[in-house]
PDB file as gemmi writes it, atoms N, CA and C in Angstrom:
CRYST1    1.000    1.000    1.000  90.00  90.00  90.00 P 1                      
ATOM      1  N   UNK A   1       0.825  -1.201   0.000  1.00  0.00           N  
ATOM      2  CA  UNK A   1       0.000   0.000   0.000  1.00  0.00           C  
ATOM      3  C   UNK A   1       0.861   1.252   0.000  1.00  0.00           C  
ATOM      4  N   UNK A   2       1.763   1.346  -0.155  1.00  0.00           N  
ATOM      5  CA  UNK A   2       3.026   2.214  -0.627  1.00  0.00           C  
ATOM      6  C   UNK A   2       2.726   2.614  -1.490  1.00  0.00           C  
ATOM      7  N   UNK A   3       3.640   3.539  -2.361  1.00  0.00           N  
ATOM      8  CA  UNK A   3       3.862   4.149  -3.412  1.00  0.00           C  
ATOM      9  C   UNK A   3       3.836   5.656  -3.163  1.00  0.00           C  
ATOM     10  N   UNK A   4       4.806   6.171  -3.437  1.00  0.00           N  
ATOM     11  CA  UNK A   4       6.038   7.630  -3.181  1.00  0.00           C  
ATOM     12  C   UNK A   4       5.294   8.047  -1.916  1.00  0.00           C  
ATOM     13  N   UNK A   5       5.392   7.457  -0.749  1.00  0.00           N  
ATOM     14  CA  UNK A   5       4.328   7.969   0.378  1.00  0.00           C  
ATOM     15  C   UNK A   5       3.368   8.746   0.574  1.00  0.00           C  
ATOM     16  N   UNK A   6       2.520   7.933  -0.915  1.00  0.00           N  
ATOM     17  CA  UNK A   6       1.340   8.705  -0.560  1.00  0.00           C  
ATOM     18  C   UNK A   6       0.150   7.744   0.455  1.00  0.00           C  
ATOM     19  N   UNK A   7      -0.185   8.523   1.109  1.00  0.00           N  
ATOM     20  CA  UNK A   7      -0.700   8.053   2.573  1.00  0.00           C  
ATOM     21  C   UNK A   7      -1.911   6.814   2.292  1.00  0.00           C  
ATOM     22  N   UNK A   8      -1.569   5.258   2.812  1.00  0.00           N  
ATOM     23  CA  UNK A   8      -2.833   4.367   2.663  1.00  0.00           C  
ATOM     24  C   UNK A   8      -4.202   5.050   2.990  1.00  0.00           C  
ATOM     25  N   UNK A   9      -4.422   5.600   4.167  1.00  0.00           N  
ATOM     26  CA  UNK A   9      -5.577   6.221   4.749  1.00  0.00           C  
ATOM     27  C   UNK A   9      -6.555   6.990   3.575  1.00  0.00           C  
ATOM     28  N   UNK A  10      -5.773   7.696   2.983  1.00  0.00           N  
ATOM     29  CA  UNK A  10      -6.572   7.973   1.829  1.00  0.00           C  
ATOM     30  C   UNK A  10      -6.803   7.444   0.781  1.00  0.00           C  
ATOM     31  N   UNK A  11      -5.691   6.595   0.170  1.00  0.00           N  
ATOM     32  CA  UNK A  11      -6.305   5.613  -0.515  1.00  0.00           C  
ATOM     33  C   UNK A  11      -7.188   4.615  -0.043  1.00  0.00           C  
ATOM     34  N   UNK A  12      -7.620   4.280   1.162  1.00  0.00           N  
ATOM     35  CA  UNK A  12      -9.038   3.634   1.309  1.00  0.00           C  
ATOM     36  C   UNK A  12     -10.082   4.678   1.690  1.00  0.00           C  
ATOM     37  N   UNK A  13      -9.812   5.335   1.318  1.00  0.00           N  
ATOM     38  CA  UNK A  13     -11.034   6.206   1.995  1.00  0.00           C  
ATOM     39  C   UNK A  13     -11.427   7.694   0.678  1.00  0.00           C  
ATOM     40  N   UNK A  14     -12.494   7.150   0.047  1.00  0.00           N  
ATOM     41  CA  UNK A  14     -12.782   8.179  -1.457  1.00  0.00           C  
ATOM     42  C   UNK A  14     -13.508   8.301  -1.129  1.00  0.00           C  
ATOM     43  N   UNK A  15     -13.804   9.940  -1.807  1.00  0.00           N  
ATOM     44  CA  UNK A  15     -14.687  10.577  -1.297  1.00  0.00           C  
ATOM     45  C   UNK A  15     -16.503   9.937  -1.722  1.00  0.00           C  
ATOM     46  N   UNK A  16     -17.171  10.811  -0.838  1.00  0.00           N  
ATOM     47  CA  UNK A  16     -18.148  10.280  -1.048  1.00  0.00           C  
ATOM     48  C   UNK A  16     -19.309   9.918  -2.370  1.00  0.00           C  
ATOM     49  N   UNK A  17     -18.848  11.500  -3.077  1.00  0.00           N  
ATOM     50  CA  UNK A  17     -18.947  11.395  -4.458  1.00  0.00           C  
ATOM     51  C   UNK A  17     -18.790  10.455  -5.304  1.00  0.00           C  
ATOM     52  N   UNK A  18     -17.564  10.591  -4.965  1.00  0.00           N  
ATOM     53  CA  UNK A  18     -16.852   9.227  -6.070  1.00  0.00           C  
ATOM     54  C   UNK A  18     -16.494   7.733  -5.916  1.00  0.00           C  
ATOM     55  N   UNK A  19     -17.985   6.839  -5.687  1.00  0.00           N  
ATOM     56  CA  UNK A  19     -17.813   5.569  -5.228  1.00  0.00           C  
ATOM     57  C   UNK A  19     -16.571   4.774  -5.911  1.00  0.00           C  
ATOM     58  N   UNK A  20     -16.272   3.555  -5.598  1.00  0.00           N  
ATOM     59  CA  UNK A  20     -15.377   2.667  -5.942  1.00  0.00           C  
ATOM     60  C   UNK A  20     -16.051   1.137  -6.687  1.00  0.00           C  
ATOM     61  N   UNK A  21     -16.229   1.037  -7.443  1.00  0.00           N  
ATOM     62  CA  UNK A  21     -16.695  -0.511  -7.977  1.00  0.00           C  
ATOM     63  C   UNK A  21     -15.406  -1.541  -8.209  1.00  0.00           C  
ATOM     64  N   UNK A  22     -14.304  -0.763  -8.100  1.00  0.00           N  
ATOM     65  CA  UNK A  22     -13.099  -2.600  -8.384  1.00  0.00           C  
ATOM     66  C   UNK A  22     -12.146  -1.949  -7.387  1.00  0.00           C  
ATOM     67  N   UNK A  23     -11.267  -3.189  -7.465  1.00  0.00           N  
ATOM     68  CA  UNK A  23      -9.836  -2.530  -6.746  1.00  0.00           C  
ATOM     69  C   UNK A  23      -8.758  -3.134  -6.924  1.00  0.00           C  
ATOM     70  N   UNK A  24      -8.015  -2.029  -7.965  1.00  0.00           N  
ATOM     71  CA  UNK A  24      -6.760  -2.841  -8.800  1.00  0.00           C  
ATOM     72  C   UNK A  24      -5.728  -2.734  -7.970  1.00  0.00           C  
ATOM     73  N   UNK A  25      -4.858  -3.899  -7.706  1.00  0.00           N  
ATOM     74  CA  UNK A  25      -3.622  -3.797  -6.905  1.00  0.00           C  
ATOM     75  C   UNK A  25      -2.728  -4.486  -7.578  1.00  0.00           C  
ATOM     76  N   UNK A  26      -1.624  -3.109  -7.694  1.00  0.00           N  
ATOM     77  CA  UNK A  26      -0.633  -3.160  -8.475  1.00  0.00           C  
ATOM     78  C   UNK A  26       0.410  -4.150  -7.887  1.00  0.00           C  
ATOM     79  N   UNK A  27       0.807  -5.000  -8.692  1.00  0.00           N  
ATOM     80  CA  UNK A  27       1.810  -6.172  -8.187  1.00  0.00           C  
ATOM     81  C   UNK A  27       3.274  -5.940  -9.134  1.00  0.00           C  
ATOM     82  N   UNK A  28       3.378  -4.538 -10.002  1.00  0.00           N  
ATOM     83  CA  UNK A  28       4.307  -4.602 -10.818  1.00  0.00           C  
ATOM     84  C   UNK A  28       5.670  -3.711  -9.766  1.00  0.00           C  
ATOM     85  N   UNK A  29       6.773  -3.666 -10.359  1.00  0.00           N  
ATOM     86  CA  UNK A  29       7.926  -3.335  -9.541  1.00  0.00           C  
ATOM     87  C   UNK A  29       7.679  -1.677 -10.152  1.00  0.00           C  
ATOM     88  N   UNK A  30       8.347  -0.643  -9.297  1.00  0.00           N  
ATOM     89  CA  UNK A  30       8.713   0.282  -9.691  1.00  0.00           C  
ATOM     90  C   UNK A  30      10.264   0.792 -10.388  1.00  0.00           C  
ATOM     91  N   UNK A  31      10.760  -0.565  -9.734  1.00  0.00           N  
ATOM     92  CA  UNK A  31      12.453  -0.168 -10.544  1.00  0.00           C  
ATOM     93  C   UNK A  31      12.585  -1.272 -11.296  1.00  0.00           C  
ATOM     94  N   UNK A  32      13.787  -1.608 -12.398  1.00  0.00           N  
ATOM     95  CA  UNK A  32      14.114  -2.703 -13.125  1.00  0.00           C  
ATOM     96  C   UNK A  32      14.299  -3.814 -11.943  1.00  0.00           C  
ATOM     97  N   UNK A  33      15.204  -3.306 -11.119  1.00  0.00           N  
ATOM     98  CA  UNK A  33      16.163  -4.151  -9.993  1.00  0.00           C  
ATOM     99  C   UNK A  33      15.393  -4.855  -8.849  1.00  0.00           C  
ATOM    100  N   UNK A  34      14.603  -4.241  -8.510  1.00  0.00           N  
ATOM    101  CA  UNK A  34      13.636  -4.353  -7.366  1.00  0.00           C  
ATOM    102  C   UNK A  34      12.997  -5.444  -7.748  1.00  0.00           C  
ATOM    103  N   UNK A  35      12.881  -6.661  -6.629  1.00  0.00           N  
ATOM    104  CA  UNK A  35      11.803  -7.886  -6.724  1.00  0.00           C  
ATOM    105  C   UNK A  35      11.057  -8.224  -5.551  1.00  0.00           C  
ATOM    106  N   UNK A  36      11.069  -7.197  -4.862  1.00  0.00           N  
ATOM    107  CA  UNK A  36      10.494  -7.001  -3.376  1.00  0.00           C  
ATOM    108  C   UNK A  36       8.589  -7.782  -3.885  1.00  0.00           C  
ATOM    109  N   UNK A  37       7.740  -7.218  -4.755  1.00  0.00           N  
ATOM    110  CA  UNK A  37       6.588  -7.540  -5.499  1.00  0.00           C  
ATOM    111  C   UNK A  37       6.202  -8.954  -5.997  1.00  0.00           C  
ATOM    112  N   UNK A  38       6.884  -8.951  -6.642  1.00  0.00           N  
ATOM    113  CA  UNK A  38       7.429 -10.267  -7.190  1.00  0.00           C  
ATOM    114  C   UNK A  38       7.767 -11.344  -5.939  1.00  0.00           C  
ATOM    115  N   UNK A  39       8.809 -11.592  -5.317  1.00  0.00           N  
ATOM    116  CA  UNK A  39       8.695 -12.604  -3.919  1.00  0.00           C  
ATOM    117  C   UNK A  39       7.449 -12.685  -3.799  1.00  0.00           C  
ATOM    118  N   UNK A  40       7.145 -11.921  -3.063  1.00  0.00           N  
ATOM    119  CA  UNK A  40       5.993 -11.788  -2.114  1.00  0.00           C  
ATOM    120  C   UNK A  40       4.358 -12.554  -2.860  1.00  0.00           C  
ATOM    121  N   UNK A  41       4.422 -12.136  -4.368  1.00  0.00           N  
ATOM    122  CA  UNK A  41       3.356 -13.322  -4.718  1.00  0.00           C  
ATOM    123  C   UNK A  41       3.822 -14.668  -4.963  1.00  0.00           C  
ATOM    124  N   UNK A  42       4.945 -14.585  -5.252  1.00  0.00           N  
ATOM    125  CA  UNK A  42       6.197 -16.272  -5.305  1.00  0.00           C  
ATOM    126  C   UNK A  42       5.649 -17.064  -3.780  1.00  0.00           C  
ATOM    127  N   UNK A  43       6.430 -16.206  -2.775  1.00  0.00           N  
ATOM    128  CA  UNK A  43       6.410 -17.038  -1.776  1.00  0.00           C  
ATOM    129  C   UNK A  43       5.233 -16.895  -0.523  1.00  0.00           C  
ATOM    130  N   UNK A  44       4.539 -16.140  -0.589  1.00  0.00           N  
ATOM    131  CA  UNK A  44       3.168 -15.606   0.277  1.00  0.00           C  
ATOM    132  C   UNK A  44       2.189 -15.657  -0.794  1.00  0.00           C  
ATOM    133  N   UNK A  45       1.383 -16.124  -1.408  1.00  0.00           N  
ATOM    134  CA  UNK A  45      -0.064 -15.879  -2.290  1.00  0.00           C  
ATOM    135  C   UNK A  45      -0.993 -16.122  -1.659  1.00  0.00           C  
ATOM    136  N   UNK A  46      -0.891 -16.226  -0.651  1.00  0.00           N  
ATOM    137  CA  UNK A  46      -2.164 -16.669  -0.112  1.00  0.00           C  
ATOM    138  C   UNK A  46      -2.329 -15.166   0.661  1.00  0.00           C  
ATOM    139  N   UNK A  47      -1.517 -14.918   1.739  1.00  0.00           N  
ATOM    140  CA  UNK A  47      -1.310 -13.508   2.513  1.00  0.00           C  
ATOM    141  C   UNK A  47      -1.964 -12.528   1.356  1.00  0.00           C  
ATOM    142  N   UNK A  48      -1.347 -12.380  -0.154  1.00  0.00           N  
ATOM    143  CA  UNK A  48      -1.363 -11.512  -1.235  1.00  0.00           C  
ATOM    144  C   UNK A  48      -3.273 -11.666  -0.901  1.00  0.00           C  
ATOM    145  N   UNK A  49      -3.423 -12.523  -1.353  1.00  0.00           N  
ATOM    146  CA  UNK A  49      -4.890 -12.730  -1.229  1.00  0.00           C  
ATOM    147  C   UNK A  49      -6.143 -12.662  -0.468  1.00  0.00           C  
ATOM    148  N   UNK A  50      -5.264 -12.725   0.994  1.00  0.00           N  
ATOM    149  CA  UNK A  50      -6.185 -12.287   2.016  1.00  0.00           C  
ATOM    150  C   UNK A  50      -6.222 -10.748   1.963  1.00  0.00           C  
ATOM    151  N   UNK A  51      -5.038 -10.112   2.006  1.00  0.00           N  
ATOM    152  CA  UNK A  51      -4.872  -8.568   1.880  1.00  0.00           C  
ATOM    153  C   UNK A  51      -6.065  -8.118   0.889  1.00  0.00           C  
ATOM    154  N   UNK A  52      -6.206  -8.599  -0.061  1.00  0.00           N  
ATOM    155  CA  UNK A  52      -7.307  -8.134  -1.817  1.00  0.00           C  
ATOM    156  C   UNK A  52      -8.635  -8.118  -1.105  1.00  0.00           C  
ATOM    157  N   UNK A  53      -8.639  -9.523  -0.404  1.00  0.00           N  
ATOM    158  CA  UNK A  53     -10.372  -9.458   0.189  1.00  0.00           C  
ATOM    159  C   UNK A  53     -10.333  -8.573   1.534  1.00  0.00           C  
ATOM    160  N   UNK A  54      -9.494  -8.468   1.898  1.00  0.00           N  
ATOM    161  CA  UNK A  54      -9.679  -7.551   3.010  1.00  0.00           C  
ATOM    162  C   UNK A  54     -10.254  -6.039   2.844  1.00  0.00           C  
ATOM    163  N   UNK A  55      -9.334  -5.579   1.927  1.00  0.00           N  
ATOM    164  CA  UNK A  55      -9.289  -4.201   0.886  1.00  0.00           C  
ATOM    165  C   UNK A  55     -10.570  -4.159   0.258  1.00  0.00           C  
ATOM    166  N   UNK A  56     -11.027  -5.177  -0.740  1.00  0.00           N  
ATOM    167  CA  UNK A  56     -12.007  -5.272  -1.134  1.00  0.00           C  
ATOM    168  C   UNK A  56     -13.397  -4.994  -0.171  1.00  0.00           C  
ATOM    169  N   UNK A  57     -13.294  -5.908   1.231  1.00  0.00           N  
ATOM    170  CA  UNK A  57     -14.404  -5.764   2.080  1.00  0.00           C  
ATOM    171  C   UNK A  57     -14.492  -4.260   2.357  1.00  0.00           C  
ATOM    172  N   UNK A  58     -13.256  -3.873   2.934  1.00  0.00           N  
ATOM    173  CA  UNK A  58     -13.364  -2.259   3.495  1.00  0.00           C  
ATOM    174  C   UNK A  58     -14.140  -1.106   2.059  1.00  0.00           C  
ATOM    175  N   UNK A  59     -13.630  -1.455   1.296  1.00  0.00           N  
ATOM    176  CA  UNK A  59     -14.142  -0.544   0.032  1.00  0.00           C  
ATOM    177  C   UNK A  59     -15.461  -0.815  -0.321  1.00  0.00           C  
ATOM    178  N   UNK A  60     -15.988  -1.891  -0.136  1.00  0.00           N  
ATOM    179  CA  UNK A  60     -17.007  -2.483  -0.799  1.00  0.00           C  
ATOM    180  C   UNK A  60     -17.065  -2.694  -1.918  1.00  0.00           C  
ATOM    181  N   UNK A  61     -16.346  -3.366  -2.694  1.00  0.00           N  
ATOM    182  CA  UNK A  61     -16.250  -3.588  -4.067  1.00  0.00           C  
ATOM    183  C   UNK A  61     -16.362  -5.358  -3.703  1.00  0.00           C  
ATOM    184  N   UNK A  62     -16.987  -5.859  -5.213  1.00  0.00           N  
ATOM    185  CA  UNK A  62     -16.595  -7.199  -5.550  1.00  0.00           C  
ATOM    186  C   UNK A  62     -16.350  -7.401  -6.446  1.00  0.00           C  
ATOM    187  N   UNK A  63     -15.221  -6.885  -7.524  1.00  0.00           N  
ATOM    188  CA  UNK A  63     -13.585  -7.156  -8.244  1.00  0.00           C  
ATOM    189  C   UNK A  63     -13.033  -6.799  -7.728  1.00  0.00           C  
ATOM    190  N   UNK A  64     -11.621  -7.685  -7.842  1.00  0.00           N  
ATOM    191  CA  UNK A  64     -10.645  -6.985  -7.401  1.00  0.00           C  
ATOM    192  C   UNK A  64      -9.618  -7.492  -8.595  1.00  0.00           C  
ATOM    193  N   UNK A  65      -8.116  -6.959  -8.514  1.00  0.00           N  
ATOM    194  CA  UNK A  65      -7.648  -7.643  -9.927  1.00  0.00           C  
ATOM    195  C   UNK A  65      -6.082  -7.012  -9.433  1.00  0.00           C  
ATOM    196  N   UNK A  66      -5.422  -7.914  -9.226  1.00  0.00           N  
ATOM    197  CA  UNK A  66      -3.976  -8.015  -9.363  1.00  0.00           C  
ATOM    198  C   UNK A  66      -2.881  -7.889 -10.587  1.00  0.00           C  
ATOM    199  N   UNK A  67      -2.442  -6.718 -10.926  1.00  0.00           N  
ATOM    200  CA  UNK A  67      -1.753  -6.622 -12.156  1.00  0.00           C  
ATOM    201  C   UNK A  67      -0.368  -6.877 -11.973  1.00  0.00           C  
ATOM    202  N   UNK A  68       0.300  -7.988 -12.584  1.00  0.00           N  
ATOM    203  CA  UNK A  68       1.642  -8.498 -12.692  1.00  0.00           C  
ATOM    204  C   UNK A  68       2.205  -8.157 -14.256  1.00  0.00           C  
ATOM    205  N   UNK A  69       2.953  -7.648 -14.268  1.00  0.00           N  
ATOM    206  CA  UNK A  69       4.068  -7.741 -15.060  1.00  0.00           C  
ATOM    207  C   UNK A  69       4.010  -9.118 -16.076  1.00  0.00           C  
ATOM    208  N   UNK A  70       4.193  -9.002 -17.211  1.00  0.00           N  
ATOM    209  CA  UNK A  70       3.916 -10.176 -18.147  1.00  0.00           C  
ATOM    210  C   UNK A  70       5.202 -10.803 -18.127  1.00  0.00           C  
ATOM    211  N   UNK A  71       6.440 -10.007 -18.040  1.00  0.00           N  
ATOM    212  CA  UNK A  71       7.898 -11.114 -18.133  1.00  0.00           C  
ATOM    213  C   UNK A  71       7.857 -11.877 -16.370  1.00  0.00           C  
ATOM    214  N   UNK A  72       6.856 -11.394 -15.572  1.00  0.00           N  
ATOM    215  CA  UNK A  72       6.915 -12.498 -14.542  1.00  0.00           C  
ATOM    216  C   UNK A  72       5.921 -13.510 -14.545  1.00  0.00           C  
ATOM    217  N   UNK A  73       5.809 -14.438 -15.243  1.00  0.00           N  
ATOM    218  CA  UNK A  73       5.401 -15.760 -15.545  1.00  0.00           C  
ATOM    219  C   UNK A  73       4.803 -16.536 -14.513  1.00  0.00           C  
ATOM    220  N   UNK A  74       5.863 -16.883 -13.819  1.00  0.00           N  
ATOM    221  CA  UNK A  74       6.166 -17.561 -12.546  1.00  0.00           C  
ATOM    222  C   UNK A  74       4.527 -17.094 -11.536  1.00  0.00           C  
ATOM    223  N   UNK A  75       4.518 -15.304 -11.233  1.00  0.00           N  
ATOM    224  CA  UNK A  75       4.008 -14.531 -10.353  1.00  0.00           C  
ATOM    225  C   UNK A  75       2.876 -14.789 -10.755  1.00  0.00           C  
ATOM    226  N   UNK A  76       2.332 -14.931 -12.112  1.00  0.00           N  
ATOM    227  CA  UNK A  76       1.137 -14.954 -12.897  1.00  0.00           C  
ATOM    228  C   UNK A  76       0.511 -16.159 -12.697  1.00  0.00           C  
ATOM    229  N   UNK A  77       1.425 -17.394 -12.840  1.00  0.00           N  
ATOM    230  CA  UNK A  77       0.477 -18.820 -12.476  1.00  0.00           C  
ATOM    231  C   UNK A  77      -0.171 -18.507 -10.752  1.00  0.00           C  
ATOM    232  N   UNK A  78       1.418 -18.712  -9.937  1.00  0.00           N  
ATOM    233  CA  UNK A  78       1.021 -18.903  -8.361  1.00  0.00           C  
ATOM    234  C   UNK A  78      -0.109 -18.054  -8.048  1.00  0.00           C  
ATOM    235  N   UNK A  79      -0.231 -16.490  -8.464  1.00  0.00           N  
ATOM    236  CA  UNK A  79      -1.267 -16.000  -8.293  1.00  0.00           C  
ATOM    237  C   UNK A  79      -2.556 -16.283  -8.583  1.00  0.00           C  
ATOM    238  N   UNK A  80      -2.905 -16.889 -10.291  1.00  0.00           N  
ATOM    239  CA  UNK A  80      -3.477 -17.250 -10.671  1.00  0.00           C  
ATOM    240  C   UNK A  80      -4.446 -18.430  -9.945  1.00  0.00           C  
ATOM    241  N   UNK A  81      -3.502 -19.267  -9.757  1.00  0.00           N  
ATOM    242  CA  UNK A  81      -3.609 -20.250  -8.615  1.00  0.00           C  
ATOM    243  C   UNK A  81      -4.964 -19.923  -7.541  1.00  0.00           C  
ATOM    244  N   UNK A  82      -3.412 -19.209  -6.449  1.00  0.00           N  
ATOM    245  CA  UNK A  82      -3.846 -18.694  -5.225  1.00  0.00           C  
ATOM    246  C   UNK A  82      -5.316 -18.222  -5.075  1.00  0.00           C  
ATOM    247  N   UNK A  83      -5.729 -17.432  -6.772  1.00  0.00           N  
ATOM    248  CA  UNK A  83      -7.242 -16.566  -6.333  1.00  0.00           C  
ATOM    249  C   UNK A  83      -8.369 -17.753  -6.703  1.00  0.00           C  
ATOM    250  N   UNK A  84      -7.644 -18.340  -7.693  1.00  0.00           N  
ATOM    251  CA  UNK A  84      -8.673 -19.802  -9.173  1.00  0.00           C  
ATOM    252  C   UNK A  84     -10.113 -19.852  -7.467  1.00  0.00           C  
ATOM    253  N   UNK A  85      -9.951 -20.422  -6.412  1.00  0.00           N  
ATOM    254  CA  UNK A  85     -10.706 -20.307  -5.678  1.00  0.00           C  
ATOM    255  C   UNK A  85     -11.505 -18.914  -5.191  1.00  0.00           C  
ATOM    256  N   UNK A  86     -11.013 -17.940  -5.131  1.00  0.00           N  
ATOM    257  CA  UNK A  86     -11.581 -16.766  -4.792  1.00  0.00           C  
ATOM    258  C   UNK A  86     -13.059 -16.121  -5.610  1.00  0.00           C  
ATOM    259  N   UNK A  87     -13.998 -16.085  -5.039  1.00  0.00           N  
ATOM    260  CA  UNK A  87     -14.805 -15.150  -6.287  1.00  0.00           C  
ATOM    261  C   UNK A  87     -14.564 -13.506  -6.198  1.00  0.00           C  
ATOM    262  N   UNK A  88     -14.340 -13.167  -7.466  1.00  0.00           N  
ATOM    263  CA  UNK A  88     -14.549 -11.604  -7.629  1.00  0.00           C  
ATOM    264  C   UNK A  88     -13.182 -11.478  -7.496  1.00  0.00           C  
ATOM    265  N   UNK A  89     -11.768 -12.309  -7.599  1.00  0.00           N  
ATOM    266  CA  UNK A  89     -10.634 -12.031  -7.491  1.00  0.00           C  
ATOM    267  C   UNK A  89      -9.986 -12.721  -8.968  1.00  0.00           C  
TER     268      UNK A  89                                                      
END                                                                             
């Protein structure tokens, strides 16, 4: 829930105006070098997955959608996997 510290709190929390129907969570790296993203759906997918429905519950949405990087292969099955049970993931 990072990214250039802009504050989680507000990213769960939109205004009232402007409801939310999905909730895309970015799984791609921000640097070439960096695989901090990558692990983490490798070796935790399930955690990855509880986090989505969690997020999802608080927002009230039912999509949610994990975007990986296409040269990570690997990230794309296990994930794939991990949600194949999930609905709305």
């Amino acid at each position: 829930m990072g990214g250039a510290t802009f504050p989680t709190h507000v990213k769960l929390s939109p205004p009232q105006d402007k409801p939310i129907d999905v909730l895309l969570v970015n799984g791609a790296e921000c640097e070439p070098y960096l695989t901090a993203d990558h692990r983490i759906m490798l070796e935790k997918p399930e955690q990855v997955i509880t986090g989505v429905k969690a997020i999802m519950k608080v927002l009230g949405v039912e999509k949610g959608y994990i975007a990986i990087e296409k040269n990570k292969p690997d990230a794309i099955e296990v994930m794939q996997k991990a949600a194949s049970a999930e609905e709305g993931i």
